[in-house]
Amino acid sequence: MKMKTNLMAPAMIAALLLGACSNDEDMNQVDLSKPIALSFAPAPLDVQTRATIGVGNASFQQGDKVGVYVDGAGYSNIGYTCGGNAWSTTEELYWPEDATYTFRAYYPYMETVSTAVSLPADQSTEAAFTKADLMWVSANYQATNSNITLTLGHRMSLIKLDVSQGEGITLDEIKTMTPAILGSIPTVGTWDLTTGEVTFAADAETTGNIRPYMKDNGDGTLTYYALVMPNTVFRNGERFFSLTDGTTTYSYRLNIENGFTAGQAQYCDIDLTVHRTGISLTGFGIGNWTESATGSGTVTMD
C-alpha cells in the first residue's frame, strides 16, 4: 500500500517565507514622517552638583536648555528646553533616512555658539555654579521612533569640601564665615564642542580664589562645591582653603604629597575639620565624576 505524503508545493513555501520577511521588515521600519523624540539627563553622580544641589538625584530643572547637533542630518545647535517632565523645541528634528547618525549635545545652551569659556570666581549662588557646570555628550543612534535619552557628562573638574566643626568653634560660626578655595586658578579657556574637551592656555588669566557654593547638610556638616578648569594644579604646601569672619582668617595649607591636578570630568573630595586654632585634613580622594566613582590619593595628615 502506497502511503500518502502531505507535501507543500515549493511555490507556496516561498510565498510564506516571503510574507514572514515582509512582516519583520514592517515591524522594524521607521516612520520618517515622525519627529525624533529626544530627552536629556546629566550623568548620574555620587556627589551633588549642578541642579542636584539640595534636591538629591541628578536631573535637569525646568527652564534648563540643551543644544543639539545631528551630524549628517543638517541640524546644528537646536535648542531643547526642559519643561519638568518633558522637553520642547522650536524646531522638530526628523530622520533623513533609515541610517545611523551622530548626536552631540551640550549644556548650557548658547544662542550664539562660542568656544570661549569663562570661569566665575564667585560660585556662591546656584545660578553661578550652574553656569560653570559644562556638560557634553556624543553618541551614535540608528533611526528609531522610540525615545532617545542623551546622558550628558560633566566636562569641568569639581572640588568638593566636606567640613566639620572641631574644638572651640560651632557650626553656626563656621556657616557665617566667607569661604575661599585658593591657588593660581585659570579663569578663561576654550571648549571644543566636537570633542567636548575644555582647555586653557599656559598664559591664561588666573584668579587667586574661588568662592564656592555652601550647603548645610543638616547633620552637623557643611559641604562646599566649586568648579575649576581641567588640569588646574594645586601644589603641596600652598594655601588651599580659607574661612574668614571679618577679623580672623582660618587657613588650610595643602598637605598632600605632590599636591594634585584637577582632571577633566573628575572630582576631588576633601574632608576638613575646623578648629579655633586652624583647619586640619581628615580625608582625601580623587575619582571619576560618574555614578560608581572611585579614586585614591597619597595623603599626609596634619
Coordinates of N, CA and C in Angstrom, one line a residue, residues 158-244:
L158 N 35.5 69.1 39.6 CA 34.8 69.6 40.8 C 35.7 69.4 42.0
I159 N 35.7 70.5 42.8 CA 36.3 70.5 44.2 C 35.2 70.4 45.2
K160 N 35.2 69.3 46.0 CA 34.1 69.1 47.0 C 34.8 69.0 48.4
L161 N 34.4 70.0 49.2 CA 35.0 70.0 50.6 C 33.9 69.7 51.6
D162 N 34.1 68.7 52.4 CA 33.2 68.3 53.5 C 33.8 68.8 54.8
V163 N 33.1 69.8 55.4 CA 33.7 70.5 56.6 C 32.9 70.2 57.8
S164 N 33.6 69.8 58.9 CA 33.1 69.5 60.2 C 33.6 70.5 61.2
Q165 N 32.9 70.7 62.3 CA 33.4 71.5 63.4 C 34.3 70.7 64.3
G166 N 35.3 71.4 64.7 CA 36.3 70.8 65.6 C 36.2 71.4 67.0
E167 N 37.4 71.6 67.6 CA 37.4 72.1 69.0 C 37.3 73.6 69.0
G168 N 36.5 74.1 70.0 CA 36.5 75.5 70.3 C 35.7 76.4 69.3
I169 N 34.9 75.8 68.5 CA 34.1 76.5 67.5 C 32.8 75.8 67.2
T170 N 31.8 76.5 66.8 CA 30.5 75.9 66.5 C 30.2 76.0 65.0
L171 N 29.3 75.1 64.5 CA 29.0 75.1 63.1 C 28.3 76.4 62.7
D172 N 27.5 77.0 63.6 CA 26.9 78.2 63.3 C 27.9 79.3 63.0
E173 N 29.0 79.3 63.7 CA 30.1 80.3 63.5 C 30.7 80.0 62.1
I174 N 30.9 78.8 61.8 CA 31.6 78.5 60.5 C 30.7 78.9 59.3
K175 N 29.4 78.7 59.5 CA 28.4 79.0 58.4 C 28.4 80.5 58.0
T176 N 28.7 81.3 59.0 CA 28.7 82.8 58.7 C 30.0 83.3 58.1
M177 N 31.0 82.4 58.0 CA 32.3 82.8 57.5 C 32.3 82.8 56.0
T178 N 33.2 83.6 55.4 CA 33.3 83.6 53.9 C 34.3 82.6 53.5
P179 N 33.9 81.6 52.7 CA 34.9 80.6 52.3 C 35.6 81.0 51.0
A180 N 36.8 80.4 50.8 CA 37.5 80.6 49.5 C 38.4 79.4 49.2
I181 N 38.4 78.9 48.0 CA 39.4 78.0 47.5 C 40.5 78.7 46.8
L182 N 41.7 78.5 47.3 CA 42.8 79.3 46.9 C 43.8 78.6 46.0
G183 N 44.6 79.4 45.2 CA 45.6 78.9 44.3 C 45.7 79.8 43.1
S184 N 46.4 79.3 42.1 CA 46.5 80.0 40.8 C 45.6 79.3 39.9
I185 N 44.3 79.8 39.8 CA 43.2 79.1 39.2 C 42.9 79.8 37.8
P186 N 43.1 79.1 36.7 CA 42.8 79.7 35.4 C 41.3 80.0 35.3
T187 N 41.0 81.1 34.7 CA 39.6 81.6 34.6 C 39.0 81.6 33.2
V188 N 39.9 81.5 32.2 CA 39.5 81.6 30.8 C 40.1 80.4 30.0
G189 N 39.3 79.9 29.1 CA 39.8 78.7 28.3 C 38.9 78.5 27.1
T190 N 39.0 77.4 26.5 CA 38.2 77.1 25.3 C 37.5 75.7 25.5
W191 N 36.3 75.6 24.8 CA 35.5 74.4 24.8 C 35.3 73.9 23.4
D192 N 35.8 72.8 23.1 CA 35.6 72.2 21.7 C 34.3 71.3 21.7
L193 N 33.3 71.8 21.1 CA 32.0 71.1 21.1 C 32.0 69.9 20.2
T194 N 33.1 69.7 19.4 CA 33.2 68.4 18.6 C 33.8 67.3 19.5
T195 N 34.7 67.6 20.3 CA 35.3 66.6 21.2 C 34.9 66.7 22.7
G196 N 34.3 67.8 23.0 CA 33.9 68.0 24.4 C 35.1 68.5 25.3
E197 N 36.3 68.6 24.8 CA 37.4 69.0 25.6 C 37.4 70.4 26.1
V198 N 37.7 70.7 27.3 CA 37.9 72.0 27.9 C 39.4 72.2 28.2
T199 N 40.0 73.3 27.7 CA 41.4 73.5 27.9 C 41.6 75.0 28.2
F200 N 42.8 75.3 28.7 CA 43.2 76.6 28.9 C 44.7 76.8 28.5
A201 N 45.1 78.0 28.0 CA 46.4 78.2 27.6 C 47.3 78.4 28.8
A202 N 48.6 78.2 28.5 CA 49.6 78.3 29.6 C 49.6 79.8 30.2
D203 N 49.3 80.7 29.3 CA 49.3 82.1 29.8 C 47.9 82.6 30.1
A204 N 47.0 81.7 30.4 CA 45.6 82.1 30.7 C 45.5 83.0 31.9
E205 N 44.5 83.8 31.9 CA 44.2 84.7 33.1 C 43.9 83.7 34.3
T206 N 44.3 84.2 35.5 CA 44.0 83.4 36.7 C 43.4 84.2 37.8
T207 N 42.8 83.5 38.7 CA 42.3 84.2 39.9 C 43.0 83.5 41.2
G208 N 43.1 84.3 42.2 CA 43.7 83.8 43.4 C 42.8 83.0 44.3
N209 N 41.4 83.2 44.0 CA 40.5 82.4 44.9 C 39.2 82.3 44.2
I210 N 38.5 81.2 44.5 CA 37.1 80.9 44.1 C 36.2 80.9 45.3
R211 N 35.1 81.6 45.3 CA 34.2 81.5 46.4 C 33.2 80.4 46.1
P212 N 33.2 79.3 46.8 CA 32.4 78.1 46.5 C 30.9 78.3 47.0
Y213 N 30.1 77.4 46.4 CA 28.7 77.2 46.9 C 28.7 76.4 48.2
M214 N 27.9 76.9 49.2 CA 27.9 76.2 50.5 C 26.5 75.5 50.7
K215 N 26.6 74.3 51.2 CA 25.3 73.6 51.5 C 25.4 73.1 52.9
D216 N 24.4 73.4 53.7 CA 24.3 72.8 55.1 C 23.6 71.5 55.0
N217 N 24.3 70.4 55.3 CA 23.7 69.1 55.2 C 22.7 68.7 56.2
G218 N 22.6 69.5 57.3 CA 21.7 69.2 58.3 C 22.1 68.1 59.3
D219 N 23.3 67.6 59.2 CA 23.8 66.6 60.0 C 25.1 67.0 60.8
G220 N 25.2 68.3 60.9 CA 26.4 68.8 61.6 C 27.6 69.0 60.8
T221 N 27.4 68.9 59.4 CA 28.5 69.2 58.5 C 28.1 70.1 57.4
L222 N 29.0 70.8 56.8 CA 28.8 71.7 55.6 C 29.6 71.1 54.5
T223 N 29.0 71.3 53.2 CA 29.8 70.9 52.0 C 29.9 72.2 51.1
Y224 N 31.2 72.4 50.7 CA 31.4 73.5 49.7 C 31.8 72.9 48.4
Y225 N 31.2 73.5 47.3 CA 31.4 73.0 46.0 C 31.9 74.1 45.1
A226 N 32.9 73.8 44.3 CA 33.5 74.7 43.3 C 33.9 74.0 42.1
L227 N 33.7 74.6 40.9 CA 34.2 74.1 39.7 C 35.4 74.8 39.2
V228 N 36.4 74.1 38.7 CA 37.6 74.7 38.2 C 37.9 74.1 36.8
M229 N 38.8 74.8 36.0 CA 39.2 74.3 34.7 C 40.0 72.9 34.9
P230 N 39.7 72.0 34.0 CA 40.5 70.8 34.0 C 42.0 71.1 33.9
N231 N 42.8 70.3 34.6 CA 44.3 70.4 34.6 C 44.7 71.6 35.4
T232 N 43.9 72.2 36.3 CA 44.3 73.1 37.3 C 45.1 72.4 38.3
V233 N 46.3 73.0 38.6 CA 47.2 72.4 39.6 C 47.2 73.0 40.9
F234 N 47.1 72.2 42.0 CA 47.1 72.7 43.4 C 48.3 72.1 44.0
R235 N 49.2 72.9 44.5 CA 50.6 72.5 44.9 C 50.6 72.3 46.4
N236 N 51.3 71.2 46.8 CA 51.5 70.9 48.2 C 52.2 72.1 48.9
G237 N 51.8 72.4 50.1 CA 52.4 73.4 50.9 C 51.8 74.8 50.7
E238 N 51.0 75.0 49.7 CA 50.4 76.3 49.4 C 49.0 76.4 50.0
R239 N 48.6 77.6 50.4 CA 47.2 77.8 50.9 C 46.2 77.3 49.9
F240 N 45.3 76.5 50.4 CA 44.3 75.9 49.6 C 42.8 76.3 49.9
F241 N 42.6 76.5 51.2 CA 41.2 76.8 51.6 C 41.2 77.7 52.8
S242 N 40.3 78.7 52.8 CA 40.3 79.6 54.0 C 38.8 80.0 54.3
L243 N 38.6 80.3 55.6 CA 37.4 80.8 56.1 C 37.7 82.1 56.8
T244 N 36.9 83.2 56.5 CA 37.1 84.5 57.1 C 35.9 85.0 57.8

